[in-house]
mmCIF file of C-alpha atoms and ligand atoms in Angstrom:
data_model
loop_
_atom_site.group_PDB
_atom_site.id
_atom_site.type_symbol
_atom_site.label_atom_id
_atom_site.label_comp_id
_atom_site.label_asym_id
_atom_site.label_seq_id
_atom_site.Cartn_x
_atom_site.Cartn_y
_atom_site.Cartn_z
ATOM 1 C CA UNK A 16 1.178 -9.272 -17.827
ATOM 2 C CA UNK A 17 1.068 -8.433 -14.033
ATOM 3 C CA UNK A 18 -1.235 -11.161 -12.361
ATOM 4 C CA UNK A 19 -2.195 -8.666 -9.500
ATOM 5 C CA UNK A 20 -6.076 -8.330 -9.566
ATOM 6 C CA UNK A 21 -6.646 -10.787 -12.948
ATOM 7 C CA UNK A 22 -8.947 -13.699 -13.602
ATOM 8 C CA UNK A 23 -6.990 -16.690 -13.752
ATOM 9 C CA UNK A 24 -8.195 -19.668 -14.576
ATOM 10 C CA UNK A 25 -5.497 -23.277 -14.370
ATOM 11 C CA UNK A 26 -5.986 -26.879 -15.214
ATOM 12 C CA UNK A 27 -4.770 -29.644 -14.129
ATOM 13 C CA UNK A 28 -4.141 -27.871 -11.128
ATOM 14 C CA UNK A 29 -4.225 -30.413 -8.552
ATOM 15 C CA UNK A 30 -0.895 -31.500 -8.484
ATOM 16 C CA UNK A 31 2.578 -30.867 -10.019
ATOM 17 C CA UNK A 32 3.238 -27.728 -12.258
ATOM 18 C CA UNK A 33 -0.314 -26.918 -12.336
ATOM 19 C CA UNK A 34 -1.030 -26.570 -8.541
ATOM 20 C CA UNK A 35 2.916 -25.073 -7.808
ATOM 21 C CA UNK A 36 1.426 -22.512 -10.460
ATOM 22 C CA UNK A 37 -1.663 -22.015 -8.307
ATOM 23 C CA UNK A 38 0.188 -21.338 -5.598
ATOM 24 C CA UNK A 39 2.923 -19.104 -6.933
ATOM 25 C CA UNK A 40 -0.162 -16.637 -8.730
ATOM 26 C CA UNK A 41 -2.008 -16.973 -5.400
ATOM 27 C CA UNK A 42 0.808 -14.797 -3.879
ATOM 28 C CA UNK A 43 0.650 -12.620 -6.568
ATOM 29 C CA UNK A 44 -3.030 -11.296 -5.577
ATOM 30 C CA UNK A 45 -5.440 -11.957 -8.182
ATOM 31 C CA UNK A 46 -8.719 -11.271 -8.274
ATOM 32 C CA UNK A 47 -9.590 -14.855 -8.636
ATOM 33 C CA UNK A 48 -8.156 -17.907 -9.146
ATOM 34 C CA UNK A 49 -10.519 -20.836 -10.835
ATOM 35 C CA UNK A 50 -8.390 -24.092 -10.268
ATOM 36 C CA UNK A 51 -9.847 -27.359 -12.433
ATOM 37 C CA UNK A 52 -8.634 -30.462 -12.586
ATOM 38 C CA UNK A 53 -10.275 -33.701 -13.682
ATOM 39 C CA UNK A 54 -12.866 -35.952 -11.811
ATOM 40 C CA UNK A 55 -11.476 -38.021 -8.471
ATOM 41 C CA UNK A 56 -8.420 -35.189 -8.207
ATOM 42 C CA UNK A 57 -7.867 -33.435 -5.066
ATOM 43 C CA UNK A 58 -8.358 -29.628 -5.844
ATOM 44 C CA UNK A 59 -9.494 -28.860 -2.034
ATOM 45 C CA UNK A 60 -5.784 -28.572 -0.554
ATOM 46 C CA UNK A 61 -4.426 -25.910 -3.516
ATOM 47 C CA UNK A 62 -7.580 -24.145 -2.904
ATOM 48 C CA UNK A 63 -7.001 -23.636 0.670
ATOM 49 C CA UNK A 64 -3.351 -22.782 0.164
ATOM 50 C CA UNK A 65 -4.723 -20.399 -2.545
ATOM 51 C CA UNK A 66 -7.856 -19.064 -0.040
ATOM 52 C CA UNK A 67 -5.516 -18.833 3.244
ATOM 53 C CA UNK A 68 -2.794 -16.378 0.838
ATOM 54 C CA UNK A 69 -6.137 -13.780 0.469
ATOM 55 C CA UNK A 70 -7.341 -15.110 -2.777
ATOM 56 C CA UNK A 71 -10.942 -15.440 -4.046
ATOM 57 C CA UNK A 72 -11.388 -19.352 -5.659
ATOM 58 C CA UNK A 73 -13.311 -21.449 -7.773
ATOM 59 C CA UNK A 74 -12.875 -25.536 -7.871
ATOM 60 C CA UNK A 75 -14.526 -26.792 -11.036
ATOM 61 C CA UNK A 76 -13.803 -30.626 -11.859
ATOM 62 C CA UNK A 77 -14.004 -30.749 -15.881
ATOM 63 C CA UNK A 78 -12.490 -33.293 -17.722
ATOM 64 C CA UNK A 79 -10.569 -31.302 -20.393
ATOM 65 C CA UNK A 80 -10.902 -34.172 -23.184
ATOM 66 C CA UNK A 81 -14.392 -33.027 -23.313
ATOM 67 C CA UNK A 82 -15.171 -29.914 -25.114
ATOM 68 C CA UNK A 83 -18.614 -29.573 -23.042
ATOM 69 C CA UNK A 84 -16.884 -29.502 -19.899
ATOM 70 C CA UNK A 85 -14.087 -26.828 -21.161
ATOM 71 C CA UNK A 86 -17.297 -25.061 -22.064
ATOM 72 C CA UNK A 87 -18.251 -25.362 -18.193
ATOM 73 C CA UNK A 88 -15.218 -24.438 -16.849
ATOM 74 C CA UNK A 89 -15.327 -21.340 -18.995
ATOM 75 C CA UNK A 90 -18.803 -20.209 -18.347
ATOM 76 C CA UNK A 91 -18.020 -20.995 -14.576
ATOM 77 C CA UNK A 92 -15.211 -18.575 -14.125
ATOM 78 C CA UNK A 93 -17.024 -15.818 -16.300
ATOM 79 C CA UNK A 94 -20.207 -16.325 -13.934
ATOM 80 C CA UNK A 95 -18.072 -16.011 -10.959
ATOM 81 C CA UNK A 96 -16.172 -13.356 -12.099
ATOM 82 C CA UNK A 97 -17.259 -11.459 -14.858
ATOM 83 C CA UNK A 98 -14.262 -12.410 -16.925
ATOM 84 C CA UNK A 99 -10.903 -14.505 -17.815
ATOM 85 C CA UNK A 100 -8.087 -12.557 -18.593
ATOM 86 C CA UNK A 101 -5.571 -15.516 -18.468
ATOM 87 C CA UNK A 102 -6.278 -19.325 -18.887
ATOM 88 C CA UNK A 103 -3.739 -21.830 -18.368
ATOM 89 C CA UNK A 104 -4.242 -24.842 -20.218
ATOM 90 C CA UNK A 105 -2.022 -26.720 -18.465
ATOM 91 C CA UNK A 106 -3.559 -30.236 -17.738
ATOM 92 C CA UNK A 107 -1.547 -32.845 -19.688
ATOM 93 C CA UNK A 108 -1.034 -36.671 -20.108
ATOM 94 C CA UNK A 109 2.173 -38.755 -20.508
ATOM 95 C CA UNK A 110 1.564 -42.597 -22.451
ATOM 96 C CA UNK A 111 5.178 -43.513 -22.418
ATOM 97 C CA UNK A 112 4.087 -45.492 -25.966
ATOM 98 C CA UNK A 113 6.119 -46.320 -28.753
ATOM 99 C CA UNK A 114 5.105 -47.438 -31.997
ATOM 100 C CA UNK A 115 2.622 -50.136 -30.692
ATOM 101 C CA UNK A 116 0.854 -47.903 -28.515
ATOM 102 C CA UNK A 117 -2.596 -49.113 -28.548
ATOM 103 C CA UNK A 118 -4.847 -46.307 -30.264
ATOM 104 C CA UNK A 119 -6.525 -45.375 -26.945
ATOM 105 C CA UNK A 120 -3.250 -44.415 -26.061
ATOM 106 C CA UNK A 121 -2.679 -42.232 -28.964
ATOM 107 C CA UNK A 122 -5.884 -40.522 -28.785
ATOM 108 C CA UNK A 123 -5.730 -39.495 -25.259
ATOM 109 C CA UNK A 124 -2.448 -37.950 -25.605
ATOM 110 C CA UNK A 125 -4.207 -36.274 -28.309
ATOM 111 C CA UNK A 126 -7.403 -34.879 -26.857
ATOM 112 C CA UNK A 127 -5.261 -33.737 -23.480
ATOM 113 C CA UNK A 128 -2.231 -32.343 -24.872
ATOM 114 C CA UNK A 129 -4.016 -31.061 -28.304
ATOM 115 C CA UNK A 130 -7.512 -30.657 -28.593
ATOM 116 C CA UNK A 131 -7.621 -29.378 -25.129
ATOM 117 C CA UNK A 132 -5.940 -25.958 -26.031
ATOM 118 C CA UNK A 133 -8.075 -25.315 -29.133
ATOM 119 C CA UNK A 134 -11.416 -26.572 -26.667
ATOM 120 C CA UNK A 135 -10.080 -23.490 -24.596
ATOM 121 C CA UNK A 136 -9.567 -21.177 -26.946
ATOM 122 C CA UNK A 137 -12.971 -21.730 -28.411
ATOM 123 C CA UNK A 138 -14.554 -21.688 -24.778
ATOM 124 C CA UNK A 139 -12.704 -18.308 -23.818
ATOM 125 C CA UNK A 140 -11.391 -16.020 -26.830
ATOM 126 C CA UNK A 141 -14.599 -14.804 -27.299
ATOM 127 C CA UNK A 142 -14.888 -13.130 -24.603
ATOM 128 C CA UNK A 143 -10.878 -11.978 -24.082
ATOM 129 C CA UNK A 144 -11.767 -10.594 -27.876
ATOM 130 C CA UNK A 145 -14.733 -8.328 -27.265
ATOM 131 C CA UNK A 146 -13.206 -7.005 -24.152
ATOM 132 C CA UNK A 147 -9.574 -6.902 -26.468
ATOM 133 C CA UNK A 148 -7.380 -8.048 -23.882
ATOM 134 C CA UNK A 149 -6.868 -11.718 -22.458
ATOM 135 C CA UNK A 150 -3.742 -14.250 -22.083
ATOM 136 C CA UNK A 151 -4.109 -17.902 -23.402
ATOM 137 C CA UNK A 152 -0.913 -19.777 -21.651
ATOM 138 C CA UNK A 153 -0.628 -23.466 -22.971
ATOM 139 C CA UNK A 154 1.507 -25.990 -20.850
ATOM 140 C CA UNK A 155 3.804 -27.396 -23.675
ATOM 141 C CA UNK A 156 6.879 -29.442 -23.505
ATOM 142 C CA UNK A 157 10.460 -28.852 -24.798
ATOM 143 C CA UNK A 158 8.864 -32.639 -26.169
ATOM 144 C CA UNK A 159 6.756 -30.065 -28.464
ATOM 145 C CA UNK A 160 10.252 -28.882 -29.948
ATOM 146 C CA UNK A 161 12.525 -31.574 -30.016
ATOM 147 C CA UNK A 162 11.689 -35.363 -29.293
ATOM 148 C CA UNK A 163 10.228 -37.150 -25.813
ATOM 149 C CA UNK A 164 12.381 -40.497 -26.970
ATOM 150 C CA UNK A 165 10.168 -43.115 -24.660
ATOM 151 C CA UNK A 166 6.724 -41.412 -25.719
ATOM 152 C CA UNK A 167 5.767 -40.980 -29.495
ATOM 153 C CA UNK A 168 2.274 -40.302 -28.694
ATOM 154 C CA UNK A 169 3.452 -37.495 -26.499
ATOM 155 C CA UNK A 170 5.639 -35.663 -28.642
ATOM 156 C CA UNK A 171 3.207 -35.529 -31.591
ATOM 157 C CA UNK A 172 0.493 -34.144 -29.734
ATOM 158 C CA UNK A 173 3.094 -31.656 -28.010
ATOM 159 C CA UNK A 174 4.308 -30.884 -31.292
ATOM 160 C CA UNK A 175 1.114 -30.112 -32.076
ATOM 161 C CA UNK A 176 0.071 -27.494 -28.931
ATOM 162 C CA UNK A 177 3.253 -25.582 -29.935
ATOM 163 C CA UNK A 178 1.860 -25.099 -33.619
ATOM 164 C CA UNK A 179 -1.767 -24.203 -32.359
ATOM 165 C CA UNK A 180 0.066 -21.729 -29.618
ATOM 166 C CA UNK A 181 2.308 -20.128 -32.583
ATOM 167 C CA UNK A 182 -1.363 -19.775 -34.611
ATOM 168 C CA UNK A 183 -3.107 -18.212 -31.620
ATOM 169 C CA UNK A 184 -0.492 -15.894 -31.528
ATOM 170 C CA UNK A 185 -0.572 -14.682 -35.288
ATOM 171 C CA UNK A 186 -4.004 -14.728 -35.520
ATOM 172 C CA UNK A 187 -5.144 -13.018 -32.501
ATOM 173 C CA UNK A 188 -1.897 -11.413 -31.377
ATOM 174 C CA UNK A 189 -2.419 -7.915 -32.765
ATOM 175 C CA UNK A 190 -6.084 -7.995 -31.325
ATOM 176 C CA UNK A 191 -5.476 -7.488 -27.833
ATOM 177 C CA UNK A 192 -4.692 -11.342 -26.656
ATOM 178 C CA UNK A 193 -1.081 -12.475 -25.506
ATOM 179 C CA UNK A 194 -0.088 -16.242 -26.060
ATOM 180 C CA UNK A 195 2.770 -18.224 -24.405
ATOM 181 C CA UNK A 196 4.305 -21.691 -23.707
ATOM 182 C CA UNK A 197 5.702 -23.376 -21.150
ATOM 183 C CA UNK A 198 8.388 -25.943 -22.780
ATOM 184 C CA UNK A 199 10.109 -27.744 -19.919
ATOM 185 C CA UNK A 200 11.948 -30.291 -19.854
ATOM 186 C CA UNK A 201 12.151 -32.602 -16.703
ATOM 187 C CA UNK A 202 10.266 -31.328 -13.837
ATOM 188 C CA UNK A 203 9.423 -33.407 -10.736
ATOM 189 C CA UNK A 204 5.518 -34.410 -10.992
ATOM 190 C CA UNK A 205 3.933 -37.243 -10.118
ATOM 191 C CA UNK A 206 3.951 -37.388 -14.408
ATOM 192 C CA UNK A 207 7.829 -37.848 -14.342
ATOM 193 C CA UNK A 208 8.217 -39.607 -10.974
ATOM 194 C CA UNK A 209 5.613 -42.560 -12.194
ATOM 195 C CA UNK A 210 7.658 -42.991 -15.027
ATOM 196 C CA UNK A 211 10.598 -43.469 -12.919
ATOM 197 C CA UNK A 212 9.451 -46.077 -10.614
ATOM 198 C CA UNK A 213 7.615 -47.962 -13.712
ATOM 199 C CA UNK A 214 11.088 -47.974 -15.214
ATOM 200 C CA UNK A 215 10.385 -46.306 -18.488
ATOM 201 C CA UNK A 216 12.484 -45.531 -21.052
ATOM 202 C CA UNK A 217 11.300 -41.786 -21.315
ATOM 203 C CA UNK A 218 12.384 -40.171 -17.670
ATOM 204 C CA UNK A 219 16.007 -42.210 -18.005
ATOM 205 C CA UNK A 220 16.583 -39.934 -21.242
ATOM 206 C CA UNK A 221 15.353 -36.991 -19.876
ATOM 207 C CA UNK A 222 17.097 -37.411 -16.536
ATOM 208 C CA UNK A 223 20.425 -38.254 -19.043
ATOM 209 C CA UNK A 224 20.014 -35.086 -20.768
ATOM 210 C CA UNK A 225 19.279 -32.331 -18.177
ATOM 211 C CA UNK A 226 18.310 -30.876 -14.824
ATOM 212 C CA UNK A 227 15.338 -32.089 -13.521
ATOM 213 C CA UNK A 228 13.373 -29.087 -11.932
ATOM 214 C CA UNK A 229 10.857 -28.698 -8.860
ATOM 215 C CA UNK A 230 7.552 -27.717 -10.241
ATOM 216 C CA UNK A 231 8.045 -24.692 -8.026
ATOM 217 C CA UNK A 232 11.133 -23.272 -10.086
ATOM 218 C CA UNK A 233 8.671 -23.832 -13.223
ATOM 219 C CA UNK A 234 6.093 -21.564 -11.778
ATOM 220 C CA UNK A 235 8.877 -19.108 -11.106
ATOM 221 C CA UNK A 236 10.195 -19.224 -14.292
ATOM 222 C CA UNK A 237 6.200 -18.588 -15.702
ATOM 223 C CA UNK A 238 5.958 -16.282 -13.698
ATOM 224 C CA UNK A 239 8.633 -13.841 -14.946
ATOM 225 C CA UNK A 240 7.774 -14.829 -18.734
ATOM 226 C CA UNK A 241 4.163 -13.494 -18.216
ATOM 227 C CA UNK A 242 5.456 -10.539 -16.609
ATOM 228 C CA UNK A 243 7.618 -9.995 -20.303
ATOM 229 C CA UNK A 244 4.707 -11.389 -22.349
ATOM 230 C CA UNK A 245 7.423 -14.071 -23.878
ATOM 231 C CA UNK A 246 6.084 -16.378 -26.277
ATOM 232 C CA UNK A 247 8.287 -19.246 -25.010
ATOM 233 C CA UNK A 248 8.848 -19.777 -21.325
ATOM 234 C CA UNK A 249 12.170 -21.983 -21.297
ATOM 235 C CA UNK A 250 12.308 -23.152 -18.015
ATOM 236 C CA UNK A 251 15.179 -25.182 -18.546
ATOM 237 C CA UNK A 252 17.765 -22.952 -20.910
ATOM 238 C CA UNK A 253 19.474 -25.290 -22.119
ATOM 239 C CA UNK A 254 16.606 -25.797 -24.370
ATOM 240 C CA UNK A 255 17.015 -23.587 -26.753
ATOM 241 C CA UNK A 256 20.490 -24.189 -27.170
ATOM 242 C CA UNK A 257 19.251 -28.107 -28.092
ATOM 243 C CA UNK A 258 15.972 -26.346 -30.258
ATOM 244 C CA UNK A 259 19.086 -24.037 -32.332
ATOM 245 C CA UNK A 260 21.228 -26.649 -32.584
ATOM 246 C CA UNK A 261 18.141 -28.754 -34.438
ATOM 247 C CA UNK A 262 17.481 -26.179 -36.308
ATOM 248 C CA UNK A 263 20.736 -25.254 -37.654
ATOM 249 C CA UNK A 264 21.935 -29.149 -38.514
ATOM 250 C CA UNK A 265 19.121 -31.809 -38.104
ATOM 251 C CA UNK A 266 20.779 -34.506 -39.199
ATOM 252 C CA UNK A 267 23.311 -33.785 -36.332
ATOM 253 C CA UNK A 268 21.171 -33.367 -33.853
ATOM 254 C CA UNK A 269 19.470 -37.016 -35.060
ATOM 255 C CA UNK A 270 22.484 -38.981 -34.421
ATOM 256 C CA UNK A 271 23.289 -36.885 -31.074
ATOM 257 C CA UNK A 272 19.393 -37.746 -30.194
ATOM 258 C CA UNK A 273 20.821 -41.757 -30.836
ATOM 259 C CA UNK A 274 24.020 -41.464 -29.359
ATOM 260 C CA UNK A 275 22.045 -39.969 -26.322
ATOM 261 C CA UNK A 276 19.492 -43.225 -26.030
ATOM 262 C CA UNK A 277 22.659 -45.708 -26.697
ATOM 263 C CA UNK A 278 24.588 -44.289 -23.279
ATOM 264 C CA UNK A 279 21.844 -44.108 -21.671
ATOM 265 C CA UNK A 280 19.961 -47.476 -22.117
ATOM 266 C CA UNK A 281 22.608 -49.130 -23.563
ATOM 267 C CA UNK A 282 19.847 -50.258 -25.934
ATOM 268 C CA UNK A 283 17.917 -50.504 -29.290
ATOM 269 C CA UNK A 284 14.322 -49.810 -29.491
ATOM 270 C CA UNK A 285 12.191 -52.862 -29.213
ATOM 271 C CA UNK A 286 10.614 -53.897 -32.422
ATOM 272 C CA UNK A 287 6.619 -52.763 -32.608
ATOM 273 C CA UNK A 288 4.497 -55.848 -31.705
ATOM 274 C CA UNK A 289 1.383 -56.133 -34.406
ATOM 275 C CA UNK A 290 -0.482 -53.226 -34.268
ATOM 276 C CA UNK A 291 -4.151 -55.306 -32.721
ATOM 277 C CA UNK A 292 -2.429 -55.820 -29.607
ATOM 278 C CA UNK A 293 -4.922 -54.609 -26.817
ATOM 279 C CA UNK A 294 -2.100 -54.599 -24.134
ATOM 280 C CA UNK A 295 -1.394 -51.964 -21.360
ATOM 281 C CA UNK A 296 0.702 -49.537 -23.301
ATOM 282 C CA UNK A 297 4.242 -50.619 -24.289
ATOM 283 C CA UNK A 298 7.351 -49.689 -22.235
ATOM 284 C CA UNK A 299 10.478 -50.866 -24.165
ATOM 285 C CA UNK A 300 12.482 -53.918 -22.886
ATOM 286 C CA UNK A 301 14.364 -53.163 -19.870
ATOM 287 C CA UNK A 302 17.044 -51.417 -19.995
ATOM 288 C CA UNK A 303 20.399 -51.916 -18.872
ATOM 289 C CA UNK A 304 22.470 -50.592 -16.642
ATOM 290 C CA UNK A 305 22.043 -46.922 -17.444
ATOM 291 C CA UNK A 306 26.258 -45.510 -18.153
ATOM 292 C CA UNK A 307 27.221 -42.303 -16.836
ATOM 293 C CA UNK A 308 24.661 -38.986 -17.987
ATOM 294 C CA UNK A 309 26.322 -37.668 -21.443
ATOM 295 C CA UNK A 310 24.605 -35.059 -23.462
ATOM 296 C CA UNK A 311 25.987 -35.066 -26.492
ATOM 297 C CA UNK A 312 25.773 -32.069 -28.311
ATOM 298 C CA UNK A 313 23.434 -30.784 -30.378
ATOM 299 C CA UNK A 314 20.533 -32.857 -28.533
ATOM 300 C CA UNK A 315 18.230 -32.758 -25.636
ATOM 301 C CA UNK A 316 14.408 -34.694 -25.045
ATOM 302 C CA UNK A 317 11.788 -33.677 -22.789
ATOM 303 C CA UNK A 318 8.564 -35.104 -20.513
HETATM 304 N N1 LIG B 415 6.809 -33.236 -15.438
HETATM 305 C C1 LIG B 415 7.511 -32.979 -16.513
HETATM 306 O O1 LIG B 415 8.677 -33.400 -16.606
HETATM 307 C C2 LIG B 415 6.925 -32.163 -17.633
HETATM 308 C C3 LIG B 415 7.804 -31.669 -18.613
HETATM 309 C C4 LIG B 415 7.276 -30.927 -19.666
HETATM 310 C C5 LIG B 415 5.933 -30.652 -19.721
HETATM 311 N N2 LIG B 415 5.102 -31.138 -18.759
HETATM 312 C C6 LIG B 415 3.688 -30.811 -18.876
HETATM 313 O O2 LIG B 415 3.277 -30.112 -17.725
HETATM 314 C C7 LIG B 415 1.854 -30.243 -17.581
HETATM 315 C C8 LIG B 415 1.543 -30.592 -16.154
HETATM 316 O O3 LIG B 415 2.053 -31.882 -15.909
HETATM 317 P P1 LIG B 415 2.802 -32.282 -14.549
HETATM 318 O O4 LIG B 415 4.185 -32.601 -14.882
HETATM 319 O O5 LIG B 415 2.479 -31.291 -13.515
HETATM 320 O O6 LIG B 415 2.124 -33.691 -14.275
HETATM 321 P P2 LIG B 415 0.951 -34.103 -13.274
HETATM 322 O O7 LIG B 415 0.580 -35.478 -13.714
HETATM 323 O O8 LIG B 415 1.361 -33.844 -11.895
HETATM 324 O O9 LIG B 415 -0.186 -33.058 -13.638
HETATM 325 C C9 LIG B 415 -1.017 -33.199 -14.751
HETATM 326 C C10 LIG B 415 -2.403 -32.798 -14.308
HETATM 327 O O10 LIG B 415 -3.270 -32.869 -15.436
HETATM 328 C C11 LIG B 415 -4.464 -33.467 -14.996
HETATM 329 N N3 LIG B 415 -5.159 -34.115 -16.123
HETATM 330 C C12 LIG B 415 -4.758 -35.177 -16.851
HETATM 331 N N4 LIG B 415 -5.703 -35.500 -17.743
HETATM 332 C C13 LIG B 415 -6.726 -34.620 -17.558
HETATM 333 C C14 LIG B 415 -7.966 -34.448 -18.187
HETATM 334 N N5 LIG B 415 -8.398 -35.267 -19.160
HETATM 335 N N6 LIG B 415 -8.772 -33.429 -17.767
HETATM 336 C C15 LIG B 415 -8.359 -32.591 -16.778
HETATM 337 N N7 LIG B 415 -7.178 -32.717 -16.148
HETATM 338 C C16 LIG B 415 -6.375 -33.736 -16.544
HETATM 339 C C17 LIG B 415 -4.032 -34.503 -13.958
HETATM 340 O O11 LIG B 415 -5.107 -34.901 -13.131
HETATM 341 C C18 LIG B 415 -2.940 -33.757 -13.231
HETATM 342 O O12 LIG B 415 -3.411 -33.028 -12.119
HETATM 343 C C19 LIG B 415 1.430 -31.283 -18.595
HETATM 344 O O13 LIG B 415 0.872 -30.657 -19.726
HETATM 345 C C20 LIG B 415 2.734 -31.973 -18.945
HETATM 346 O O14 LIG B 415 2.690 -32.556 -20.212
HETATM 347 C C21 LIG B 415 5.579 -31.872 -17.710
#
């Protein structure tokens, strides 16, 4: 897919992979570009980037936990401009939770990084199916193929976008609509850089086990793998060679995957607390002085 005259529509776009995206398709000449993020975000400054490179704009806040306001957003864009022909559904959430996560926790990773997608796909596939073209492009995580160590709640609801994305693609894909991911691993967003200066297990690992990326170089990288209609959009190559390696020996990869946390924290994951704890959610104990990077083979984690 060419992005030159289309009907894009992004969330989360007000910062980090969603608003480098923004601005990357912005200089690609679309025929409109409806950026959404949630309530209290700052759309106005990727609009104006997106306005002052010739581009026609909506802002629509919607939170995209809410099915009525995906609904919104949808209807919005297809007022505006008569039609979608690719959504990005790219808004996400990181808990850094373990096992004790409190359940709010869990369930907001899961309406963000899950229920979001299939919200959009109900909003918008009607229409990309009647007209027998459209693009549905989910914001995964290489977390939704291997393992986001410091975040549990994360990597099951990531895990869970990459199944619905595979679906969308066997379902619809011989009807006109094209489906791809975006499975990166570290990529410098205020989602990865909080985790940093909260000292969280999660962003040492990844940091341990790869290159961390500008959110710029992502939207590149998207970019090219909507121009060859890829299913997955590997920003970060070595990915796949960590998603094979899974594949091919698992119980390999497992102990890699625990090697990788021992040189990196030098620990062992704190024991869960009870599970009625209403605390803030649970970072493991401090680490220790991280040792040097190693990636052993045969692993790899993700944000
Ligand atoms: N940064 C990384 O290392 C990394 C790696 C892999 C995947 N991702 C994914 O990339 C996507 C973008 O994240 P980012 O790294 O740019 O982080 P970010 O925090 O900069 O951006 C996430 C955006 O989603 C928005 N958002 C969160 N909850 C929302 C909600 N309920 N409704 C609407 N918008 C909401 C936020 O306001 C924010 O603008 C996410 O899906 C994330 O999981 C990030």
């Amino acid at each position: 897919m060419e992005l030159r005259q289309k009907v894009i529509v992004i969330t989360g776009a007000a910062g980090g992979i969603g608003a480098a995206m923004a601005r990357r398709f912005a200089a690609d000449r679309p025929e409109g570009l409806v950026l959404s993020d949630r309530p209290g975000t700052a759309l106005a400054p990727v609009i104006a980037d997106a306005e002052a490179a010739g581009c026609a704009t909506l802002s629509v806040t919607a939170d995209v936990s809410a099915e009525a306001e995906v609904q919104a957003l949808a209807r919005a864009a297809l007022d505006r401009f008569g039609r979608v022909d690719l959504f990005c559904s790219n808004a996400g959430v990181a808990t850094g939770g373990l096992l004790d996560a409190p359940d709010r926790d869990w369930s907001q990773a899961w309406a963000v990084n899950a229920m979001a997608h299939v919200y959009a796909a109900r909003a918008i596939l009607p229409s990309m199916l009647e007209r027998g073209s459209g693009y549905l492009l989910q914001t995964c995580s290489a977390a939704g193929l291997l393992v986001e160590v410091g975040d549990v709640p994360y990597t099951m609801s990531k895990h869970a976008a990459v199944a619905f994305a595979e679906w969308l693609a066997i379902t619809y894909g011989s009807r006109g609509i094209g489906v791809s991911i975006i499975c990166p691993q570290g990529v410098r967003t205020p989602m990865l850089m909080a985790g940093f200066e909260a000292g969280m297990l999660g962003p040492k690992i990844i940091a341990a086990a790869g290159n961390i990326l500008e959110p710029e170089q992502v939207a590149e990288t998207v970019v090219d793998g909507l121009r060859a209609e890829r299913f997955l959009i590997l920003p970060h190559l070595e990915v796949a060679g960590f998603w094979r390696r899974k594949a091919e020996n698992p119980d390999r990869w497992l102990d890699g995957m625990r090697r990788l946390v021992r040189t990196t924290t030098g620990d062992t994951p704190a024991a869960p607390t009870t599970p009625a704890t209403p605390a803030a959610p649970a970072t493991p104990a401090a680490p220790t002085t991280p040792a040097a990077p190693t990636t052993p083979a045969g692993s790899g984690t993700s944000s």
